[in-house]
Short mmCIF file of C-alpha atoms in Angstrom, two decimals:
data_model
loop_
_atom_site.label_atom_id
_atom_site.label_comp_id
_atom_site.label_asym_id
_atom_site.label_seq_id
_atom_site.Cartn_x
_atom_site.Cartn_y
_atom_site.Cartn_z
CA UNK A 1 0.00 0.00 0.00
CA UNK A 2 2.86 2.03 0.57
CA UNK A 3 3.65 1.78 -3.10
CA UNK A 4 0.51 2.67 -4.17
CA UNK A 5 0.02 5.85 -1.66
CA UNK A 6 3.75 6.87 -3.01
CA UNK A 7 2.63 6.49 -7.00
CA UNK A 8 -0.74 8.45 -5.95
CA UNK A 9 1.37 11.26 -4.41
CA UNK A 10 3.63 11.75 -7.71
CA UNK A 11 0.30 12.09 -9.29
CA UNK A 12 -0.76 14.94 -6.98
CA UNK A 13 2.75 16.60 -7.51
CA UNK A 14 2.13 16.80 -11.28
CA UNK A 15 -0.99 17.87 -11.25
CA UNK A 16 0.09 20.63 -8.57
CA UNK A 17 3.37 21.08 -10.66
CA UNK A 18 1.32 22.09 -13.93
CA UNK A 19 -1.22 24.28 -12.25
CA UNK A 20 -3.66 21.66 -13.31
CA UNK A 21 -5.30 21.17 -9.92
CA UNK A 22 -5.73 24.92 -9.45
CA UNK A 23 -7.34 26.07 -12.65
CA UNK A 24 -9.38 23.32 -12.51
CA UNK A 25 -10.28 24.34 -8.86
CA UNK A 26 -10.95 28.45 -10.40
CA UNK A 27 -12.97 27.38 -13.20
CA UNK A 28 -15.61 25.29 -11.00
CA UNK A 29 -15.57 28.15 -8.31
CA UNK A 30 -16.25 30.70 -11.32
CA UNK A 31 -19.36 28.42 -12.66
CA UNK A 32 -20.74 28.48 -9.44
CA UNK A 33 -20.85 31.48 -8.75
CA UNK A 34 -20.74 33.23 -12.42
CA UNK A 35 -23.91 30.81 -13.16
CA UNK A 36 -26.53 32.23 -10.66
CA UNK A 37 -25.58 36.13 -12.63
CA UNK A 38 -26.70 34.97 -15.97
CA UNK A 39 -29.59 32.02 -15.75
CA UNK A 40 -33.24 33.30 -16.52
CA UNK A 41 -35.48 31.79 -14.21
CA UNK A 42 -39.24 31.50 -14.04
CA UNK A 43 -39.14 34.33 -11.14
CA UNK A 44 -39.88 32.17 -8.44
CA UNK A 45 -37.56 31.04 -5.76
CA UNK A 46 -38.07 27.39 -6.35
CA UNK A 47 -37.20 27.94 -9.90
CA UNK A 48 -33.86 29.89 -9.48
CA UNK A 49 -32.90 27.13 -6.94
CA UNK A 50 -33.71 23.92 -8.94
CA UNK A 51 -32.22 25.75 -12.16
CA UNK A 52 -29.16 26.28 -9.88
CA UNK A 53 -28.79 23.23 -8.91
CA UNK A 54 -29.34 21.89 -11.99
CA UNK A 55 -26.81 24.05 -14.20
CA UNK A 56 -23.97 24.12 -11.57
CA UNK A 57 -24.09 20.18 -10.59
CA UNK A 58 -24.28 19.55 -14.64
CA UNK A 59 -21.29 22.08 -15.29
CA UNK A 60 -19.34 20.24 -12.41
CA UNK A 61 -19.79 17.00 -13.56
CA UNK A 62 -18.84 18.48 -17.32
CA UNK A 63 -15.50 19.85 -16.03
CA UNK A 64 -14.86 17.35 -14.05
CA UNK A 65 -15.45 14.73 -16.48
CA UNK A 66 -12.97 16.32 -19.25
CA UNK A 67 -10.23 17.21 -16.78
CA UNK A 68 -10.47 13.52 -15.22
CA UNK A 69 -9.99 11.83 -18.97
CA UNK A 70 -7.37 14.34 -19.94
CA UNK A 71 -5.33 13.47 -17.00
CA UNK A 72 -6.10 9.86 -16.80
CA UNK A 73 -4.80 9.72 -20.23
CA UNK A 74 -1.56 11.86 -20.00
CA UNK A 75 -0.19 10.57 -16.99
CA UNK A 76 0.34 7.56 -17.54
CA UNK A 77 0.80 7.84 -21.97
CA UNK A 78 3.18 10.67 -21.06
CA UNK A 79 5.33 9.13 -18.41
CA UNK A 80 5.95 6.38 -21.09
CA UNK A 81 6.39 8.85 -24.49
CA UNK A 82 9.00 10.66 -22.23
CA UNK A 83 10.47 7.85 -20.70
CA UNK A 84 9.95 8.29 -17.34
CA UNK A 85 8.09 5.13 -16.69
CA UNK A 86 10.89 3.04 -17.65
CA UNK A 87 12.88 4.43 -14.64
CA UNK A 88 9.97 3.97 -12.17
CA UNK A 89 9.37 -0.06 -13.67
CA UNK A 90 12.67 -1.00 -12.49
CA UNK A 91 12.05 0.21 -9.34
CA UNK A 92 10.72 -2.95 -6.72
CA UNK A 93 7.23 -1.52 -7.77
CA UNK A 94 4.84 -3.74 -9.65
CA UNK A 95 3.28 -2.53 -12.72
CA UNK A 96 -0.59 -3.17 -11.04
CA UNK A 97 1.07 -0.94 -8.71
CA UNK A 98 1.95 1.56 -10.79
CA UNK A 99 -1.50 1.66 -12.41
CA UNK A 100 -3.89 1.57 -8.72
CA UNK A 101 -1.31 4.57 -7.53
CA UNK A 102 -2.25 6.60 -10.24
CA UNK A 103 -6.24 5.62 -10.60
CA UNK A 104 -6.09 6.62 -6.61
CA UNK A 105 -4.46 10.08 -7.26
CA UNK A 106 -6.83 10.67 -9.32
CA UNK A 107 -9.47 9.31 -7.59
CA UNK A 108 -8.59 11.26 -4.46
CA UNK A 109 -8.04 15.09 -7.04
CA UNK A 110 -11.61 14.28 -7.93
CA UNK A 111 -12.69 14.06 -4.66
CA UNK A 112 -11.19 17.03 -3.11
CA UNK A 113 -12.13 19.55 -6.45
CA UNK A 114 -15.74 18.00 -5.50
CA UNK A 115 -15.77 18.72 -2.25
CA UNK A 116 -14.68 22.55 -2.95
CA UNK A 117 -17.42 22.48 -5.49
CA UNK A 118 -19.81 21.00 -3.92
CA UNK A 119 -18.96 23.17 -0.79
CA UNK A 120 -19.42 26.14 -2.68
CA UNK A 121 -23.25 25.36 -3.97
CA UNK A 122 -24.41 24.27 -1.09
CA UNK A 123 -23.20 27.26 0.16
CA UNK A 124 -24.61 29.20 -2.30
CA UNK A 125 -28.42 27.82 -1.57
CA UNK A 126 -28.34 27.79 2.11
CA UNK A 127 -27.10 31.79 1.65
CA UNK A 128 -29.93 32.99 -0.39
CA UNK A 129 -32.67 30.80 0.96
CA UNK A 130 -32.30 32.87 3.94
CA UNK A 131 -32.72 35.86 1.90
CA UNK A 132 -35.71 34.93 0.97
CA UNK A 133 -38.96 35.43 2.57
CA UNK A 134 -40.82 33.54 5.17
CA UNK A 135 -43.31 31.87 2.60
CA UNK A 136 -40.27 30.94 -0.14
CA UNK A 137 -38.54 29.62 2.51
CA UNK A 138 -41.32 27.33 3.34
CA UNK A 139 -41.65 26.19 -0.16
CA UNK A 140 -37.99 25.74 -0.65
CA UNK A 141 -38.20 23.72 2.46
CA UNK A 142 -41.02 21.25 1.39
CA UNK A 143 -40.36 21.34 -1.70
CA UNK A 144 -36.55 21.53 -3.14
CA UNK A 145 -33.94 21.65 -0.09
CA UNK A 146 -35.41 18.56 1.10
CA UNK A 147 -35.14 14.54 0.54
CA UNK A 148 -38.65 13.34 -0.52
CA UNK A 149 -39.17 9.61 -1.14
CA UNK A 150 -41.54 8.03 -4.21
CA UNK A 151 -44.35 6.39 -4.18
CA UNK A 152 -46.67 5.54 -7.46
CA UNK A 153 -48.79 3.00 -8.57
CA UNK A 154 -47.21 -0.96 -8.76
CA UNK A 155 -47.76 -1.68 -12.42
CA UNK A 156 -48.32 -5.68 -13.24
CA UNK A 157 -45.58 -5.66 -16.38
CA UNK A 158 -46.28 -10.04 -16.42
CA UNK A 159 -50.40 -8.91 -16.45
CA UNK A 160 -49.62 -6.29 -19.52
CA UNK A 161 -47.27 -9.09 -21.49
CA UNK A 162 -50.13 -11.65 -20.78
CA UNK A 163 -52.48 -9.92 -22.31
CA UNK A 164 -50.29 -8.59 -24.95
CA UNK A 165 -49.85 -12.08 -26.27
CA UNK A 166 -53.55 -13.30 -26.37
CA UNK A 167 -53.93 -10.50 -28.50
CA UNK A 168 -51.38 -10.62 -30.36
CA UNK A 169 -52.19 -14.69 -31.32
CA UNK A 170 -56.63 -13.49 -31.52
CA UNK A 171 -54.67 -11.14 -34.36
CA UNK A 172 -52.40 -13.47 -35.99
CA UNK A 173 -55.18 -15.99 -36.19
CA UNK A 174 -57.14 -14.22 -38.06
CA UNK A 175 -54.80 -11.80 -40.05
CA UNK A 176 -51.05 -13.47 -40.19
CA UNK A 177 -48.25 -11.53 -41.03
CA UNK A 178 -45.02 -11.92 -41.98
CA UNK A 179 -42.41 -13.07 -38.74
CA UNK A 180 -40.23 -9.70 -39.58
CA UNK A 181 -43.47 -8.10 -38.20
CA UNK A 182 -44.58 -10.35 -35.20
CA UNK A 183 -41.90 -7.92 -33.14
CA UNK A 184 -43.30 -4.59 -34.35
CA UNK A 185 -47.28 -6.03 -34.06
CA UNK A 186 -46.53 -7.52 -30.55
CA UNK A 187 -44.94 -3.79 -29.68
CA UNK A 188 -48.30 -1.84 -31.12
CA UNK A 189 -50.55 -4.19 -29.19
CA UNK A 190 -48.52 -3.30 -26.17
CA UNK A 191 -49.08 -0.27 -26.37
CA UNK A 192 -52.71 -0.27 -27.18
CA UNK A 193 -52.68 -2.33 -23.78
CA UNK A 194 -51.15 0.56 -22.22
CA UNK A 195 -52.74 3.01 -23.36
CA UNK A 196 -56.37 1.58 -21.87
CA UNK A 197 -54.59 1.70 -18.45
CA UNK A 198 -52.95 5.76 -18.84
CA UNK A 199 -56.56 7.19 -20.82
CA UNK A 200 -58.78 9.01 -19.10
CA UNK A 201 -61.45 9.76 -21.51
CA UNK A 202 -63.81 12.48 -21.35
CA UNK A 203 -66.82 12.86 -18.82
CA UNK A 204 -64.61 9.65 -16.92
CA UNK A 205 -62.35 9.28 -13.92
CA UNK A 206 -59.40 7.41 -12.99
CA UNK A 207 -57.96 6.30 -9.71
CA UNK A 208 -54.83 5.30 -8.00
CA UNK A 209 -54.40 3.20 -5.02
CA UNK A 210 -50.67 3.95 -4.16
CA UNK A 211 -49.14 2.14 -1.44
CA UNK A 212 -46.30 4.43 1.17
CA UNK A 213 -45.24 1.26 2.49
CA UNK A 214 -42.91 1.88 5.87
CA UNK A 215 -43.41 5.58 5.21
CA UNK A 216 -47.30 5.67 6.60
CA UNK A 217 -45.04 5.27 10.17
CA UNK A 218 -43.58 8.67 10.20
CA UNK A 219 -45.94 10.52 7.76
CA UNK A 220 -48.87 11.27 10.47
CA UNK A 221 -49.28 15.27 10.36
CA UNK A 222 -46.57 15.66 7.77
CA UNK A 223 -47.18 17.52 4.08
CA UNK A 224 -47.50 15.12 1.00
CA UNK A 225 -47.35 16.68 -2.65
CA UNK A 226 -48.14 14.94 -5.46
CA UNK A 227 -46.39 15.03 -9.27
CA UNK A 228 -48.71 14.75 -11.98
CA UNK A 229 -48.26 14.92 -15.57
CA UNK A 230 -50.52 13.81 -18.45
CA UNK A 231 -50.36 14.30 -22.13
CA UNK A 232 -53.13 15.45 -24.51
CA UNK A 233 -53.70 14.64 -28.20
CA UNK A 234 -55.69 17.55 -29.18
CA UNK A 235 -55.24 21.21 -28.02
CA UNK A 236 -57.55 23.77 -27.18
CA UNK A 237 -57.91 27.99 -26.75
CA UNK A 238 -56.29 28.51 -23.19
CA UNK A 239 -53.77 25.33 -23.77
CA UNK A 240 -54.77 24.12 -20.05
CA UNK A 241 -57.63 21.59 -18.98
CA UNK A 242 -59.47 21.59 -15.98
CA UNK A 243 -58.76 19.03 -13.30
CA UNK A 244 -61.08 17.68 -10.47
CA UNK A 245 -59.22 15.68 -7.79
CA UNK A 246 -59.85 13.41 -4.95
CA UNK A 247 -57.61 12.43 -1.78
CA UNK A 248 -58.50 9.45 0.01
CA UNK A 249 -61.19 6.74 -0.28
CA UNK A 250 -64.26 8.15 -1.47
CA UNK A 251 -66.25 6.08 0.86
CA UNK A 252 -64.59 7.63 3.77
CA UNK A 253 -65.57 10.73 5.82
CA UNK A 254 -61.71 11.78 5.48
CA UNK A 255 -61.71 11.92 2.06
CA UNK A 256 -61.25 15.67 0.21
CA UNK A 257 -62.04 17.03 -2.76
CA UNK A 258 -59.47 19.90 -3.73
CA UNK A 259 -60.59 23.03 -6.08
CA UNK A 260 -60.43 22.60 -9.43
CA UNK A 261 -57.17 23.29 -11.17
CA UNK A 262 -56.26 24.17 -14.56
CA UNK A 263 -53.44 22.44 -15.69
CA UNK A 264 -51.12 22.41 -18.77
CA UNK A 265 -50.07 19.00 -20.67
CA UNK A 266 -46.83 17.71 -21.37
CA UNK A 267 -45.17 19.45 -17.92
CA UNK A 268 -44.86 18.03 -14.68
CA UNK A 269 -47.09 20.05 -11.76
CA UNK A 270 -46.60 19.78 -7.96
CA UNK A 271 -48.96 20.50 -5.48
CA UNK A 272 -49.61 19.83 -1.78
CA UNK A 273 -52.26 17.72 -0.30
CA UNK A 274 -53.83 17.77 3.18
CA UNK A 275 -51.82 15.39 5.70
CA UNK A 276 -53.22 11.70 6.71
CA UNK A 277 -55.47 10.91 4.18
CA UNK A 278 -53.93 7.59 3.77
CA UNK A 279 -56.00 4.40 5.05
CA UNK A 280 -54.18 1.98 8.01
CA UNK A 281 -52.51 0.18 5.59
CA UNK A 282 -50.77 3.10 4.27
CA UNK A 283 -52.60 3.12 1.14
CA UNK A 284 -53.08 6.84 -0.29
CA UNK A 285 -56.23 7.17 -3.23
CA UNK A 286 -56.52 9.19 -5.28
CA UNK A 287 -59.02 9.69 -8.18
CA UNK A 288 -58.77 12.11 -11.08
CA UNK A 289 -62.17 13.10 -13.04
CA UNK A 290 -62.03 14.43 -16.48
CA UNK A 291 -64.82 17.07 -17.12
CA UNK A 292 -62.79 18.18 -20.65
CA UNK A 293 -63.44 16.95 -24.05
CA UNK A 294 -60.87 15.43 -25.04
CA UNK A 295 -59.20 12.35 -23.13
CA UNK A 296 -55.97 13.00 -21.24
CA UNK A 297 -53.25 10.38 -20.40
CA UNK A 298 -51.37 9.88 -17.75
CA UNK A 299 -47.78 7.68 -18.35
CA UNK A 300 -47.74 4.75 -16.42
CA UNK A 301 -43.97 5.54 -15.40
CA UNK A 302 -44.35 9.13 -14.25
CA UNK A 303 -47.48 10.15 -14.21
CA UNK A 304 -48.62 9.77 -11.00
CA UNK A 305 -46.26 9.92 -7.99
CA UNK A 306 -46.74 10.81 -4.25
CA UNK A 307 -43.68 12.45 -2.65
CA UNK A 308 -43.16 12.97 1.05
CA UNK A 309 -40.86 14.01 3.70
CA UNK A 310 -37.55 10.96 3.95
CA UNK A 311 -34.82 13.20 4.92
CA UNK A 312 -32.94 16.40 5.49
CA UNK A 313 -31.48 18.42 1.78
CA UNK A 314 -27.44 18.50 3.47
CA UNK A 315 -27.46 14.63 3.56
CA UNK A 316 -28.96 13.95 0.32
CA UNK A 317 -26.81 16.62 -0.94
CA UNK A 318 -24.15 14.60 -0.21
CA UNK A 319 -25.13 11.43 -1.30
CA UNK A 320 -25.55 13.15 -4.44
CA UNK A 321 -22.33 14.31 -5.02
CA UNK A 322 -21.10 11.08 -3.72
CA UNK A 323 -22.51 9.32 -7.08
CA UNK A 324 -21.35 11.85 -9.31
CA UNK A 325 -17.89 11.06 -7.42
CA UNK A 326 -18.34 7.70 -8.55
CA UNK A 327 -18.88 8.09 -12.34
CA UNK A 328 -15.41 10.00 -12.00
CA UNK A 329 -13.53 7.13 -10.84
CA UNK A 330 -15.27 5.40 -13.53
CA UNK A 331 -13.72 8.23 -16.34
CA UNK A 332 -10.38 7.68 -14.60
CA UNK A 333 -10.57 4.02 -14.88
CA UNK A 334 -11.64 4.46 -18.70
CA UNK A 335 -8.51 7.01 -19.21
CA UNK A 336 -6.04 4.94 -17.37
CA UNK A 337 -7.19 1.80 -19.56
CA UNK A 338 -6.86 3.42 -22.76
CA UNK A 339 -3.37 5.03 -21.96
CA UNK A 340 -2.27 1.41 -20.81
CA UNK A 341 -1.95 0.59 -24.24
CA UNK A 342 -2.09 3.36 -26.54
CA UNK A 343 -0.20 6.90 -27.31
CA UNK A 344 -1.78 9.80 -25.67
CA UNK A 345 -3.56 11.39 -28.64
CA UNK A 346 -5.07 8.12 -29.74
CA UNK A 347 -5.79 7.34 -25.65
CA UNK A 348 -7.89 10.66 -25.58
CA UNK A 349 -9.77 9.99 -29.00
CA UNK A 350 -10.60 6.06 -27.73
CA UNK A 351 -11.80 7.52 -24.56
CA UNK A 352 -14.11 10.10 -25.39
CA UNK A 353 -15.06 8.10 -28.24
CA UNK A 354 -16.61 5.58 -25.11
CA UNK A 355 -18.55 8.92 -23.89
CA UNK A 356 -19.98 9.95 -26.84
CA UNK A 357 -21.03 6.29 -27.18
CA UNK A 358 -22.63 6.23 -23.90
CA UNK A 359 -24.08 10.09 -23.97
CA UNK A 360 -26.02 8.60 -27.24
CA UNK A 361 -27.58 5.62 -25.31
CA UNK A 362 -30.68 7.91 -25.78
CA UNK A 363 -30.35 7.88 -29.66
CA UNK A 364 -29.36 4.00 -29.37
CA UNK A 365 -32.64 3.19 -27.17
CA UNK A 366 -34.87 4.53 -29.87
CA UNK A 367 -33.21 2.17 -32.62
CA UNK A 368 -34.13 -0.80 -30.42
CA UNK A 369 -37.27 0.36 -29.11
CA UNK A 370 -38.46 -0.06 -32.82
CA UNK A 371 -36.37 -2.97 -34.05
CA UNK A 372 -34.46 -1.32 -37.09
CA UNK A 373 -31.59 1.21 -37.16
CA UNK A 374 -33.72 2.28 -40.37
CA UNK A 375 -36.35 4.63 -39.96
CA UNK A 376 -39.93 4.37 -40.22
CA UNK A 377 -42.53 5.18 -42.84
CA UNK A 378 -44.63 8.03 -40.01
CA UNK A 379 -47.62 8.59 -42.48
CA UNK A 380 -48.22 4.70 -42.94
CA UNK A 381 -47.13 3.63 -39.13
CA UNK A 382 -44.52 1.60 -40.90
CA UNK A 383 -41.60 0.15 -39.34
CA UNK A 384 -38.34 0.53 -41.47
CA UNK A 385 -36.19 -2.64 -42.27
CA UNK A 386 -32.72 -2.63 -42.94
CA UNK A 387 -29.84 -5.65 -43.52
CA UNK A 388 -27.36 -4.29 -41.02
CA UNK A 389 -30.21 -4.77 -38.33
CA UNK A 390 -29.12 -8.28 -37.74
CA UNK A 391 -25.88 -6.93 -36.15
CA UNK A 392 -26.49 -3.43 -35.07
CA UNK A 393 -29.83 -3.85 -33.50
CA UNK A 394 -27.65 -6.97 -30.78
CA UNK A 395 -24.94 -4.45 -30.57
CA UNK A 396 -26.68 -1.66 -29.93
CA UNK A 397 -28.11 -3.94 -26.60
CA UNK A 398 -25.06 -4.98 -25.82
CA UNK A 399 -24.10 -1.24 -25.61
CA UNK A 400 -27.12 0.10 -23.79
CA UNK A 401 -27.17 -3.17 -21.08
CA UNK A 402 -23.54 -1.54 -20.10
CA UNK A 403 -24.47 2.06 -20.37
CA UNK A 404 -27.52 1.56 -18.33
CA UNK A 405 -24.95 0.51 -15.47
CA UNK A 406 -24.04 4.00 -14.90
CA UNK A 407 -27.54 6.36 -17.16
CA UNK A 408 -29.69 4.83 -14.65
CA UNK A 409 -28.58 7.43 -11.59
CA UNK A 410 -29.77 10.94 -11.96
CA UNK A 411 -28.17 12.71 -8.74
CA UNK A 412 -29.13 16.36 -10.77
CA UNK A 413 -32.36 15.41 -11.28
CA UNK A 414 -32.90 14.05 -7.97
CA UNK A 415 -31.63 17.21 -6.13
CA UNK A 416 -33.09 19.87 -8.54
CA UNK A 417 -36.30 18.42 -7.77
CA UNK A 418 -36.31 17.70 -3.67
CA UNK A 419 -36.16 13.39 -4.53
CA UNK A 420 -34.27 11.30 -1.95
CA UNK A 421 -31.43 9.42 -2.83
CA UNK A 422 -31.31 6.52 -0.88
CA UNK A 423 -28.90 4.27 0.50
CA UNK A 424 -29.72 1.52 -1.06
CA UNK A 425 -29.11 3.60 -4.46
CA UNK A 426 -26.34 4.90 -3.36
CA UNK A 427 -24.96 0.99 -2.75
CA UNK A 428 -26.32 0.47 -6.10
CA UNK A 429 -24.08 2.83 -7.67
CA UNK A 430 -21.05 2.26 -5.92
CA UNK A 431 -21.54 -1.48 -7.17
CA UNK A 432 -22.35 -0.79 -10.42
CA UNK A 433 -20.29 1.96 -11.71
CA UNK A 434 -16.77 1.80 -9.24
CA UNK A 435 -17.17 -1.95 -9.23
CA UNK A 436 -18.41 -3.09 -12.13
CA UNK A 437 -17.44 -0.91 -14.90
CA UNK A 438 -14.52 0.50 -12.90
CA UNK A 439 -13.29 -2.66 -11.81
CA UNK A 440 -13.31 -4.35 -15.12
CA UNK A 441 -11.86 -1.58 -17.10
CA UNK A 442 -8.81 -1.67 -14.54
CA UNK A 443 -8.45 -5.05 -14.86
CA UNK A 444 -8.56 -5.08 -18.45
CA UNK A 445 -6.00 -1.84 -17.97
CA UNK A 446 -3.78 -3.64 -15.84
CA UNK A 447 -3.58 -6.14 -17.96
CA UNK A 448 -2.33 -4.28 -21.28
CA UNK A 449 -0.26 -2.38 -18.81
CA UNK A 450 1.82 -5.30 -17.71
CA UNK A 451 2.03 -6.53 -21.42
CA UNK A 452 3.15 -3.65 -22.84
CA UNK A 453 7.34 -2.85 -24.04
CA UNK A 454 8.39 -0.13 -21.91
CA UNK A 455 11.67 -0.04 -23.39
CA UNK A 456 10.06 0.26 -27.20
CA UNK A 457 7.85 3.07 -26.39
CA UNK A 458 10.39 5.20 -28.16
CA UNK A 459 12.09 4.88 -31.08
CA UNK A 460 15.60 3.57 -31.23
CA UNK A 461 18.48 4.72 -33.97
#
């Protein structure tokens, strides 16, 4: 370990040495505080303090992200174009050594340039939350600087694929296609399937029995808001519908119907709901009626979700910043692997090459989602077909199974909007992304590290 702490303190002294650490340092300091001058916000308080929250932690993780694969890649590419790694190999320090030292210096950069950051931010919030007054604060308080857990509806996914494929066989019985098209039919009828459970057509209601689960235990006399979004196909004059909503079971005297609101589609809206109007088994109802003309859908995955009270904003702040901490040890293990075995301009290009790949999982998702790299035919409802699906489409999720490993945390969104990030998630990540991904790239960096010619790595006359 000794070894290893020595290697890791080399890499501090270069990145001291070339001013790296400090500008670095300046240029997060400056987005923090230069941001919050030139944002537009919606004029609220909760606005200006999820879009700061959102801008700064995104601009962190930017910098810190480009900075951590630029450095990955030149110290260790570097040490060997310039032949100072030949002098530390025949030291009595192993290569694995070599690599781990310099993985944990830049491990340990990341973590102190995100702890300034961070610092700063929080900082930031706490200072002009008190500036604000009494009744912002509140709302900050309930609603952003806070940890709020989840709750929605449990959707049956095996009941939706059940009845998915009796339709889809009633269909094939009696009008058979080709087997190209069983995947695109079978994707259609699942979402016709959906769709019956997200409509809410006109004159009709819908309701949701949403279970808090251990929550209901600490909840009594505490503030609940719910998230709601819904889409609309049609439009109308004022671009909002009317809403009529109902807490609680209908057959009970607790139950409370709020005023009607008008509501926009295609945005999420948060508002609060009176306390303890769940039933003993901690399960909250609520029912929606539709009075417009025109039906209104809510998504099954967010279009309904209760949030309430889980824990304090300074922990989950943390916790945040603690995940974005681990998709940078992640970067340096992706730098570090790519300098293991290749010059430091073709190290950099592999390596953001890998980002770019997984910052267009979004892009790859869609291609998969409807079977063909080819696009569609949107008049006819037409899938497209194309030769190269046979290997792209598998590739593509291949790509998207490994991406996933790391897309699936949002600490930016979770903060920005008040959501708790748990412990178990937090686990999750650590698994996943340091782990995981982290643990196989240095492996697979270690490896080509110990195979690799030192004495080659420049030219001889």
């Amino acid at each position: 370990m000794q070894r290893i702490l020595a290697i890791a303190w080399l890499t501090w002294k270069a990145a001291l040495r070339f001013k790296l650490f400090l500008v670095i340092a300046v240029l997060l300091i400056g987005a923090v505080v230069g941001l919050p001058l030139v944002i537009q916000d919606d004029g609220t308080a909760q606005g200006f303090t999820q879009i700061i929250l959102t801008y700064t932690l995104s601009v962190i993780t930017g910098l810190l992200g480009i900075s951590t694969l630029w450095l990955a890649c030149g110290t260790l590419a570097r040490d060997i174009e310039e032949c100072q790694m030949q002098v530390v190999a025949t030291k009595p320090v192993a290569r694995w050594q070599i690599w781990l030292g310099k993985w944990l210096g830049i491990v340990s950069l990341n973590a102190a340039l995100l702890a300034i950051s961070g610092g700063c931010v929080y900082g930031l919030l706490e200072w002009r939350a008190t500036k604000l007054p009494a009744v912002e604060q509140k709302v900050l308080r309930e609603q952003v600087l806070v940890a709020r857990g989840t709750a929605k509806e449990q959707v049956d996914k095996a009941e939706i694929d059940a009845e998915t494929e009796q339709e889809l066989q009633e269909q094939l019985k009696s009008k058979p296609v080709d087997k190209v098209d069983v995947a695109e039919v079978r994707r259609l009828i699942s979402e016709q399937v959906k769709a019956r459970l997200q409509i809410v057509p006109p004159s009709y209601q819908r309701t949701w029995k949403i279970d808090l689960g251990f929550a209901k235990n600490y909840l009594a006399g505490k503030p609940l808001q719910l998230r709601v979004k819904f889409n609309s196909a049609q439009k109308n004059a004022s671009g909002t519908f009317v809403a009529f909503w109902q807490i609680g079971d209908p057959a009970s005297p607790k139950s409370v119907r709020l005023e009607p609101m008008s509501l926009s589609p295609d945005t999420f809206h948060e508002f609060a709901i009176p306390p303890d109007l769940f039933d003993a088994n901690g399960v909250l109802t609520i029912t929606f009626g539709n009075p417009n003309d025109t039906a209104l859908l809510f998504p099954l995955d967010d279009g309904m979700e209760v949030l309430y009270p889980e824990a304090g904003f300074a922990l989950n702040f943390a916790r945040g910043l603690f995940i974005i901490f681990c998709w940078m040890a992640m970067v340096a293990a992706l730098g570090l692997m790519a300098a293991s075995y290749l010059s430091f301009p073709v190290a950099s290009f592999f390596a953001l090459a890998m980002m770019l790949v997984v910052l267009s999982s979004g892009t790859l998702a869609e291609s998969v989602d409807s079977g063909s790299v080819a696009a569609g035919n949107e008049e006819t409802g037409e899938a497209g077909h194309s030769v190269a699906d046979v290997v792209l489409i598998p590739a593509f999720k291949g790509i998207l199974t490994v991406a996933n490993l790391a897309n699936n945390f949002s600490p930016v969104d979770a903060l920005s909007t008040g959501r708790s990030i748990t412990w178990s998630e937090l686990g999750k990540a650590f698994a996943q992304i340091v782990l995981l991904l982290g643990g196989g790239m240095s492996l697979l960096g270690i490896f080509l590290f110990s195979r690799r010619e030192l004495a080659t790595a420049q030219g001889t006359q």
